[in-house]
XYZ file of C-alpha atoms in Angstrom:
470
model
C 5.647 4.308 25.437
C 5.109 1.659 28.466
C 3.223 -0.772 26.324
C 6.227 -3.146 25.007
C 5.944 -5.433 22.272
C 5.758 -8.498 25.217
C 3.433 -7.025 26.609
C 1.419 -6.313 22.921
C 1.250 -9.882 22.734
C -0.156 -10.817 26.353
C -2.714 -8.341 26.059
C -3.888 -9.263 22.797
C -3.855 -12.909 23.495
C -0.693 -13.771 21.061
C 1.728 -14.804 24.047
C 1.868 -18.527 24.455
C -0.381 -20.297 21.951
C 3.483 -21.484 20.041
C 1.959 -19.894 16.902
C 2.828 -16.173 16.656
C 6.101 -13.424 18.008
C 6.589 -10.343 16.859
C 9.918 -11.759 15.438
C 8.971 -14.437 13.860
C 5.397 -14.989 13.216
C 5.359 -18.051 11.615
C 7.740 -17.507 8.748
C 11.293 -17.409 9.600
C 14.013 -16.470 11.573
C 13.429 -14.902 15.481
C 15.235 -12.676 17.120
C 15.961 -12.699 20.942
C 15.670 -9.092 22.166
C 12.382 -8.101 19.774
C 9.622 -8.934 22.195
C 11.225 -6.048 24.474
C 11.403 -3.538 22.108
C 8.431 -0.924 22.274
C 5.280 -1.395 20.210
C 4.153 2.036 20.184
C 7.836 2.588 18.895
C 9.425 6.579 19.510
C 9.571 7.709 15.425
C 13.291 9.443 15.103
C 12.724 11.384 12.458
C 9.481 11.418 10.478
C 9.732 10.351 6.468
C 6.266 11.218 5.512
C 6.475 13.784 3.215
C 10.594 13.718 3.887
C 12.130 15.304 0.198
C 16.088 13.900 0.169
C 18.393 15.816 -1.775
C 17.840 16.167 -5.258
C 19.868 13.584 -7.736
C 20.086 15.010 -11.154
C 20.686 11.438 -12.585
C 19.636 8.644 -10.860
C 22.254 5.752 -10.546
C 20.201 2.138 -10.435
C 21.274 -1.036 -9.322
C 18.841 -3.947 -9.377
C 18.858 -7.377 -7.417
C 16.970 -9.796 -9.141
C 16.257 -10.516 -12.661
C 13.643 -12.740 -13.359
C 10.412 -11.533 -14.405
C 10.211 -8.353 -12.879
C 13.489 -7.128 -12.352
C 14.025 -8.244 -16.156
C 10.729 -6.111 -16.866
C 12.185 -2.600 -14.820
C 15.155 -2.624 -17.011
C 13.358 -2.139 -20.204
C 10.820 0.450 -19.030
C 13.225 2.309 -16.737
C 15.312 2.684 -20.688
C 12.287 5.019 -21.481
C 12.697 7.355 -18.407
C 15.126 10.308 -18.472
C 17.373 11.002 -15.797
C 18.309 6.999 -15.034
C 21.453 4.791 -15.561
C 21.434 1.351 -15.141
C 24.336 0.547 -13.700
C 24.670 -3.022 -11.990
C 22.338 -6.274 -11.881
C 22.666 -9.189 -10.092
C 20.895 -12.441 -10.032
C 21.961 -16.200 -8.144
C 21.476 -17.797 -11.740
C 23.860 -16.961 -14.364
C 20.886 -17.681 -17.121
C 18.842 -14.683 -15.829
C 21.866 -12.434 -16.105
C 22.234 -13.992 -19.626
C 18.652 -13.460 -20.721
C 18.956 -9.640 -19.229
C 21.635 -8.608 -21.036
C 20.099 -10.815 -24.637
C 17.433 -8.710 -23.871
C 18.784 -5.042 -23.566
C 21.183 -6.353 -26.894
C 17.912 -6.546 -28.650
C 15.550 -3.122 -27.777
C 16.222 -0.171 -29.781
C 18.158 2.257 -28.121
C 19.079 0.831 -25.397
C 20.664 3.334 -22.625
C 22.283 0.761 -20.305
C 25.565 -0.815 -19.845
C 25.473 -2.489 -16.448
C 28.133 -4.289 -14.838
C 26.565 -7.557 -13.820
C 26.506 -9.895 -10.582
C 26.099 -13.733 -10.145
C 26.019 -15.312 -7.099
C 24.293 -15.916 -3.836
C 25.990 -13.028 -1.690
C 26.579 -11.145 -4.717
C 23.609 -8.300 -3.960
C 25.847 -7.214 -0.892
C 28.808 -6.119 -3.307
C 25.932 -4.213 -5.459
C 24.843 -2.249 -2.423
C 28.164 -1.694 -1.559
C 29.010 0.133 -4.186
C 29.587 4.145 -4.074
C 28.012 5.043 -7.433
C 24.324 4.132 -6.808
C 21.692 5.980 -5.764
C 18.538 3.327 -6.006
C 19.129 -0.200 -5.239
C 15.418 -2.088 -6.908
C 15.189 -5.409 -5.366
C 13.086 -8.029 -7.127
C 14.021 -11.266 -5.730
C 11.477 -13.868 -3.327
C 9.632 -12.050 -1.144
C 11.840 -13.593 2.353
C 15.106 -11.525 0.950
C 13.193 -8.078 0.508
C 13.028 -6.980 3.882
C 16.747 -7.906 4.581
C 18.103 -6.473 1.322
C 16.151 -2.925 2.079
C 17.495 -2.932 5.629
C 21.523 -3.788 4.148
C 20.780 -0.911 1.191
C 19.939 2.268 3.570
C 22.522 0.759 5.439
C 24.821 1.125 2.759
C 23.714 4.685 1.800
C 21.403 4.120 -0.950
C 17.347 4.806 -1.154
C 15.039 1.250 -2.266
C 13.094 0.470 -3.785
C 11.061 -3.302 -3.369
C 8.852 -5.180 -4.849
C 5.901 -6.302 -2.521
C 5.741 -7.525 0.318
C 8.548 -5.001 1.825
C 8.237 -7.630 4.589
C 6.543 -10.616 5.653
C 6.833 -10.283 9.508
C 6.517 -8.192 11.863
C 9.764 -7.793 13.263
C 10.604 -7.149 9.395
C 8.406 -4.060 9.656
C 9.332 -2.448 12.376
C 13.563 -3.098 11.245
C 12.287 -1.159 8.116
C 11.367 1.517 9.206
C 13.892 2.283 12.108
C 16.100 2.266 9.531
C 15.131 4.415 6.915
C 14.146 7.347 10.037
C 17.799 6.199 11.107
C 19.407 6.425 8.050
C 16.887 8.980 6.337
C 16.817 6.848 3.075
C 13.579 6.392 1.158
C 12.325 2.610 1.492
C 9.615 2.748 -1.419
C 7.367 -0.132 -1.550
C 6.620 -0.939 -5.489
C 2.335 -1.058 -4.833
C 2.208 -0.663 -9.027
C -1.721 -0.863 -8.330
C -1.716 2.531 -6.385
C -0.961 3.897 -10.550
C -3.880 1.520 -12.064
C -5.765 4.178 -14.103
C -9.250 3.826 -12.191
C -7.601 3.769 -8.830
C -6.372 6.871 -9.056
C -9.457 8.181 -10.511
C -11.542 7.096 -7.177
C -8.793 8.401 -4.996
C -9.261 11.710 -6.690
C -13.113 11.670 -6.196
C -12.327 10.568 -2.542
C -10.190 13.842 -1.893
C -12.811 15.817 -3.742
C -15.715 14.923 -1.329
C -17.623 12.646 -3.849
C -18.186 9.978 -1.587
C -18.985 12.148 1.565
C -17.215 10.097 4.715
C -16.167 7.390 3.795
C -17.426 4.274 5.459
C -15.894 1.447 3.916
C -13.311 -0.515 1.636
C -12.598 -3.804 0.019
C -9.768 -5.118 -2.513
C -8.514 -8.335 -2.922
C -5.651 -10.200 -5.042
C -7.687 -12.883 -6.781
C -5.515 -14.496 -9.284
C -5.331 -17.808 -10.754
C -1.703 -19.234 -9.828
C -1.872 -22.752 -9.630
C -0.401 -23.622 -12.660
C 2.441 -21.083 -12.731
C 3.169 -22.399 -8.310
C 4.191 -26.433 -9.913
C 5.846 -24.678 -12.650
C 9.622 -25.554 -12.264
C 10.406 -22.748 -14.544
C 8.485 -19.898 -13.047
C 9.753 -19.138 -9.638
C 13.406 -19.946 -8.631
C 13.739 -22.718 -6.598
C 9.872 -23.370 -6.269
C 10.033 -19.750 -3.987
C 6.520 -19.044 -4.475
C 5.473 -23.111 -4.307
C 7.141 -22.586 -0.680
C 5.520 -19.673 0.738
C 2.015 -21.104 0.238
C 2.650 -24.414 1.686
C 3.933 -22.837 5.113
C 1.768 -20.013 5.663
C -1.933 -19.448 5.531
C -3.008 -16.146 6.001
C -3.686 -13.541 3.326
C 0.398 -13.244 1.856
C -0.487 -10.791 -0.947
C -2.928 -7.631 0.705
C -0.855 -4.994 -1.539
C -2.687 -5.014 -4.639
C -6.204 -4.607 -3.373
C -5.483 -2.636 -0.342
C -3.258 -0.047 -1.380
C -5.469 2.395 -2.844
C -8.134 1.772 -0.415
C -5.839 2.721 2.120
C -4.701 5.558 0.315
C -8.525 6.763 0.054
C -8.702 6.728 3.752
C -5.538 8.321 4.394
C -4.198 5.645 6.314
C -0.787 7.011 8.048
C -2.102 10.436 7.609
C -5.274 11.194 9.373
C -6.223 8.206 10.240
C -4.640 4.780 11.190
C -5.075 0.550 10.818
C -6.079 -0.150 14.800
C -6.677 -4.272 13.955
C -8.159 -6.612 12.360
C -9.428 -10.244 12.204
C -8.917 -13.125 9.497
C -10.287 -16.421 8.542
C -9.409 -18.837 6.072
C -11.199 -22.279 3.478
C -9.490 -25.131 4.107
C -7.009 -26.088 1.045
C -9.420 -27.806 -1.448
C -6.889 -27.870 -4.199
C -2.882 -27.445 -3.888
C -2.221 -30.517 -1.524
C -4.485 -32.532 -4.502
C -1.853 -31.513 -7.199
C 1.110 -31.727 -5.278
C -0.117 -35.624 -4.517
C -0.762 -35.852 -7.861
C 2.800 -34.545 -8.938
C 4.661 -36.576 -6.913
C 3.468 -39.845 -8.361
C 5.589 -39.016 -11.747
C 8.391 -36.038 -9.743
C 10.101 -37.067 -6.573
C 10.730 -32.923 -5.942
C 7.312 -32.989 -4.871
C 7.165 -35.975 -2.495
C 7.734 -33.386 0.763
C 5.156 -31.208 -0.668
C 2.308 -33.580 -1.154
C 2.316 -34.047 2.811
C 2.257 -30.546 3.432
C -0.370 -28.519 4.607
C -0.978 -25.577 2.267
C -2.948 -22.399 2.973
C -6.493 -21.942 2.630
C -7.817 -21.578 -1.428
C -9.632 -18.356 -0.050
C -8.742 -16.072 2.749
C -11.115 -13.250 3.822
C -9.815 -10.414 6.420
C -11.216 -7.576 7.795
C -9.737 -4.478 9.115
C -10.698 -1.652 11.127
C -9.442 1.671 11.415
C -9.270 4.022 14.296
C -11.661 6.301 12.980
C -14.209 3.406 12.307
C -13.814 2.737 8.680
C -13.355 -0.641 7.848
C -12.123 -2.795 5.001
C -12.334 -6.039 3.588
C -9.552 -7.867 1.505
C -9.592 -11.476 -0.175
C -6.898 -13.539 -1.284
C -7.287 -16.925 -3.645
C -4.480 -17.538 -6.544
C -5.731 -20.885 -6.972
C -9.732 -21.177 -7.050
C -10.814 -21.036 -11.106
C -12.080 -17.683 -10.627
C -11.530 -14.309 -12.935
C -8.628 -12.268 -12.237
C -10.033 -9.192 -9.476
C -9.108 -6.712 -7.522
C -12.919 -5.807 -6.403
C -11.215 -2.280 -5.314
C -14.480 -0.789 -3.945
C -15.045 2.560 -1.880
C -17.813 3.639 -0.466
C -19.146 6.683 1.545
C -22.059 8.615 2.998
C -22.917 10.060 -0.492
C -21.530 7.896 -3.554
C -19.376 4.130 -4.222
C -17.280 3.257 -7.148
C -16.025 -0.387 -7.781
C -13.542 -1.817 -10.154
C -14.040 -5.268 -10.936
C -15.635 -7.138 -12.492
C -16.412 -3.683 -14.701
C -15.311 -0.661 -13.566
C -18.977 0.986 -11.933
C -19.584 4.641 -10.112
C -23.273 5.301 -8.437
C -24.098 8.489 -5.825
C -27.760 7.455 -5.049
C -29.598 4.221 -4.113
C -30.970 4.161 -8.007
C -28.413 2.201 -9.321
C -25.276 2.461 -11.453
C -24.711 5.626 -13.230
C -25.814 5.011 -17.285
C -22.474 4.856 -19.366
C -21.809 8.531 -20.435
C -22.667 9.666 -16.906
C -19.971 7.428 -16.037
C -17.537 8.417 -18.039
C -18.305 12.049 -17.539
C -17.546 11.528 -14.243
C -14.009 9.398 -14.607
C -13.430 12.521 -17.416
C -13.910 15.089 -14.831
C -11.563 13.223 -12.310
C -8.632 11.994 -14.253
C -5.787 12.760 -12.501
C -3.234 14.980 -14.063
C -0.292 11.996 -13.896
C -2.732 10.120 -16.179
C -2.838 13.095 -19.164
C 0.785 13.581 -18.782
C 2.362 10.327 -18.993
C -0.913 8.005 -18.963
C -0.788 7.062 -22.954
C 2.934 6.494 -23.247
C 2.732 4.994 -19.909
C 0.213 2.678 -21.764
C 2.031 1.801 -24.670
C 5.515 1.273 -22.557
C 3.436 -1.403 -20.555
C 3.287 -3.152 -17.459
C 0.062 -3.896 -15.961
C -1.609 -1.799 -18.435
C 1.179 1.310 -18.060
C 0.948 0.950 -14.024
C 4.468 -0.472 -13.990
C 5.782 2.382 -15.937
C 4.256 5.339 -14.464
C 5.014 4.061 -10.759
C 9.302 4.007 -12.128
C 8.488 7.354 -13.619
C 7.065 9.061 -10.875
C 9.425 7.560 -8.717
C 12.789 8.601 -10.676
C 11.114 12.039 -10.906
C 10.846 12.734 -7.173
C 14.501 11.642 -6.497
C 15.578 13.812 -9.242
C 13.268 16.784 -8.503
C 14.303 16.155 -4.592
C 10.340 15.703 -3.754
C 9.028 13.496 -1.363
C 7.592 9.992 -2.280
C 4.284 8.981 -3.042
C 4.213 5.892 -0.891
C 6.396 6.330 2.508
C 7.949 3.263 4.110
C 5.039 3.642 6.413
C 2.571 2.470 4.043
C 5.126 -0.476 3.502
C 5.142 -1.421 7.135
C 1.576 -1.256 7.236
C 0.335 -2.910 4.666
C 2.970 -5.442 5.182
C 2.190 -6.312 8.546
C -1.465 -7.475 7.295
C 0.519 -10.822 6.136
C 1.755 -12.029 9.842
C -1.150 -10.251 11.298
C -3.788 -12.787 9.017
C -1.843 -15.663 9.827
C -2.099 -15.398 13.254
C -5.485 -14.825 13.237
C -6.019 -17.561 11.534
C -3.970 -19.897 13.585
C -6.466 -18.585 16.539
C -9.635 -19.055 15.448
C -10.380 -15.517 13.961
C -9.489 -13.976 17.101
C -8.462 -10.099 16.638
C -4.798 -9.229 16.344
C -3.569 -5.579 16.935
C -1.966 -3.059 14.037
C 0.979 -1.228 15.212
C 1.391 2.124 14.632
C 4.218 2.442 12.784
C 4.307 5.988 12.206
C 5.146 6.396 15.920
C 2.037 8.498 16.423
C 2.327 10.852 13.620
C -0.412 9.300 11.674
C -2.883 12.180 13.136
C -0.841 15.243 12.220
C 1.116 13.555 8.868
C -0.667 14.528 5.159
C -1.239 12.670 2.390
C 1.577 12.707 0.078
C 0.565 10.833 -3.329
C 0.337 13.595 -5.319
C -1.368 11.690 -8.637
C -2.160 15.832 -9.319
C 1.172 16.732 -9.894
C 1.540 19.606 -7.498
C 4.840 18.542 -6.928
C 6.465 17.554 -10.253
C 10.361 17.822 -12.343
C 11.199 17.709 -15.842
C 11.239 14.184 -16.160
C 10.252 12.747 -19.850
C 8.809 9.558 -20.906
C 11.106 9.033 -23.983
């Protein structure tokens, strides 16, 4: 408990190059008193594996309604135990679309009063008949909006990033200890089919130790990043033209983590990042402007890097790789790789298990082998999961197991550890990249529980309600 967060940043060479703080990091607002609050922070009361009372029927408001806020209304309709009851957006044409939406599926459960308006999320949280607030708005108001819903006495949910600095991460999970509210970080990957297959065969022993990791988020963006109609107010057009660092380590690192029971049993210690130059963004936004004054400012900016690489090391000596590019013309990929003393299975560009230096297993080896290790989430809910959608059914069994922990009073898959973690990867990359790959530090968020804390996704169901898919 001596080493304060000043003091983090003198030691590990982040004081005084005017690039990186603890409260700011590059992307947004500071705050005066952060740099002397501890690093190696005292945990007040440990949420890993924390079950909160049980709610028989889980009251929902959600902030945001664009793509994916839009999106949870409709699935969450097919989950028992859930109402609905308030959604809010700053454009009145979301709200519109929401509701022309729910008018139009078949049985639709929900009646929810709605919200339009910039400061209109606050009267949503405020409200005394919610349980769950779901926040799907730019990533810069997720971090805030968790923070004011605990506050206000209701368990979040967010879509990722929880948070996008460091200060961020650390405010996060003070105040779900403080508040003992759930702050569940929507990693919908962490339910991909395959993912959880490999983290079965990790927990089984197939891989032996495991040595090492990669994931990435490699996604082809560029069109939908100058599209005026697919991020409001250009959010997403923003975020890549101030930062350059890996902003998206969720997707590819989340199961990986998972796999190496990071936060319980063993811990991120740091990490080092480097990024390409921008061979492509800058070029459009140039172009752009030429016909569209709105992107005069942008065609001077600098953006980040087409591809950033980081690596990460863990205090028991594992390590793991990520990428990030959402504009190079490459396939869509996750790589989501593991690999140990005794086997590897990778994901992308086709899904591939091997447990000897021969090669690939032959196709029905393989798919004894995925047989053998299907979790028990994926029998149960996998097919209707499936045909309900989202990322292949990963959307809709992440709401369903969620909803069915709060009502069954279990504890969460993913704690707001994970989010604080895997979150601080974002500021953590940029700053490394700023400095010339030079090594940055991951704080332990968990306050030193990491060591004693077990894992809690329980893909096996050993801790399960009633909850139907309907």
């Amino acid at each position: 408990m001596k080493n304060t967060r000043k003091e983090f940043l003198k030691m590990s060479g982040l004081a005084g190059t005017g690039l990186f703080t603890l409260s700011n990091c590059s992307s947004g607002s500071s705050s005066d008193s952060a740099d002397s609050r501890p690093l190696e922070r005292e945990q007040i009361f440990n949420m890993h594996g924390y079950a909160a009372p049980a709610i028989d029927l889980v009251r929902v408001g959600i902030i945001g309604m664009g793509n994916r806020g839009n999106g949870a209304v409709s699935r969450l309709n097919h989950i028992e135990g859930v109402d609905v009851r308030a959604i809010c957006d700053v454009e009145e044409s979301a709200i519109r679309e929401a509701e022309d939406r729910m008018s139009r599926i078949d049985a639709m459960r929900f009646s929810p009063d709605t919200y339009i308006g910039e400061e209109e999320w606050k009267r949503v949280c405020d409200r005394d008949d919610l349980d769950l607030i779901l926040v799907c708005t730019p990533w810069h108001l997720h971090a805030p909006m968790c923070v004011y819903s605990m506050e206000s006495g209701k368990h979040v949910a967010t879509e990722i990033p929880a948070a996008i600095t460091l200060e961020e991460c650390f405010q996060l999970v003070e105040t779900s200890e403080r508040t003992r509210k759930h702050c569940y970080q929507m990693t919908n990957m962490c339910y991909s089919f395959f993912e959880m297959v490999t983290l079965n065969m990790a927990r089984d022993g197939f891989f032996g130790d495991l040595i090492h990791g990669e994931g990435a988020y490699i996604h082809q963006l560029m069109r939908h990043n100058f599209d005026f109609d697919e991020y409001h107010d250009m959010w997403r057009l923003r975020e890549n033209s101030k930062r350059n660092g890996n902003l998206y380590p969720h997707h590819g690192l989340g199961m990986v983590a998972l796999a190496m029971n990071i936060n319980h049993g063993d811990r991120l210690d740091y990490m080092v990042s480097m990024s390409s130059n921008d061979f492509m963004m800058q070029d459009r936004a140039r172009e752009l402007a030429r016909e569209e004054p709105f992107f005069e400012e942008f065609a001077e900016r600098s953006f980040r890097g087409n591809m950033n690489v980081s690596m990460l090391r863990t205090v028991q000596g594992r390590t793991i790789m990520l990428q990030h590019d959402v504009t190079s013309p490459r396939p869509y990929s996750r790589i989501h790789l593991i690999s140990g003393t005794e086997g590897i299975a990778r994901g992308f560009p086709e899904e591939r298990i091997a447990n000897s230096h021969d090669g690939w297993l032959p196709e029905e080896e393989h798919q004894a082998v995925v047989e053998r290790y299907t979790p028990e989430i994926t029998r149960r809910v996998g097919e209707m999961s499936e045909q309900i959608g989202g990322h292949g059914g990963a959307d809709t069994m992440m709401l369903w197991r969620l909803v069915d922990s709060l009502r069954a009073g279990h504890p969460l898959d993913l704690t707001v550890y994970d989010a604080a973690s895997w979150s601080s990867i974002i500021p953590l990359s940029e700053w490394s990249v700023a400095n010339r790959s030079n090594p940055a530090d991951i704080p332990d968020f968990t306050g030193g529980t990491w060591s004693s804390n077990r894992p809690v996704m329980d893909v096996n169901l050993e801790r399960v309600g009633d909850t139907r898919l309907v």
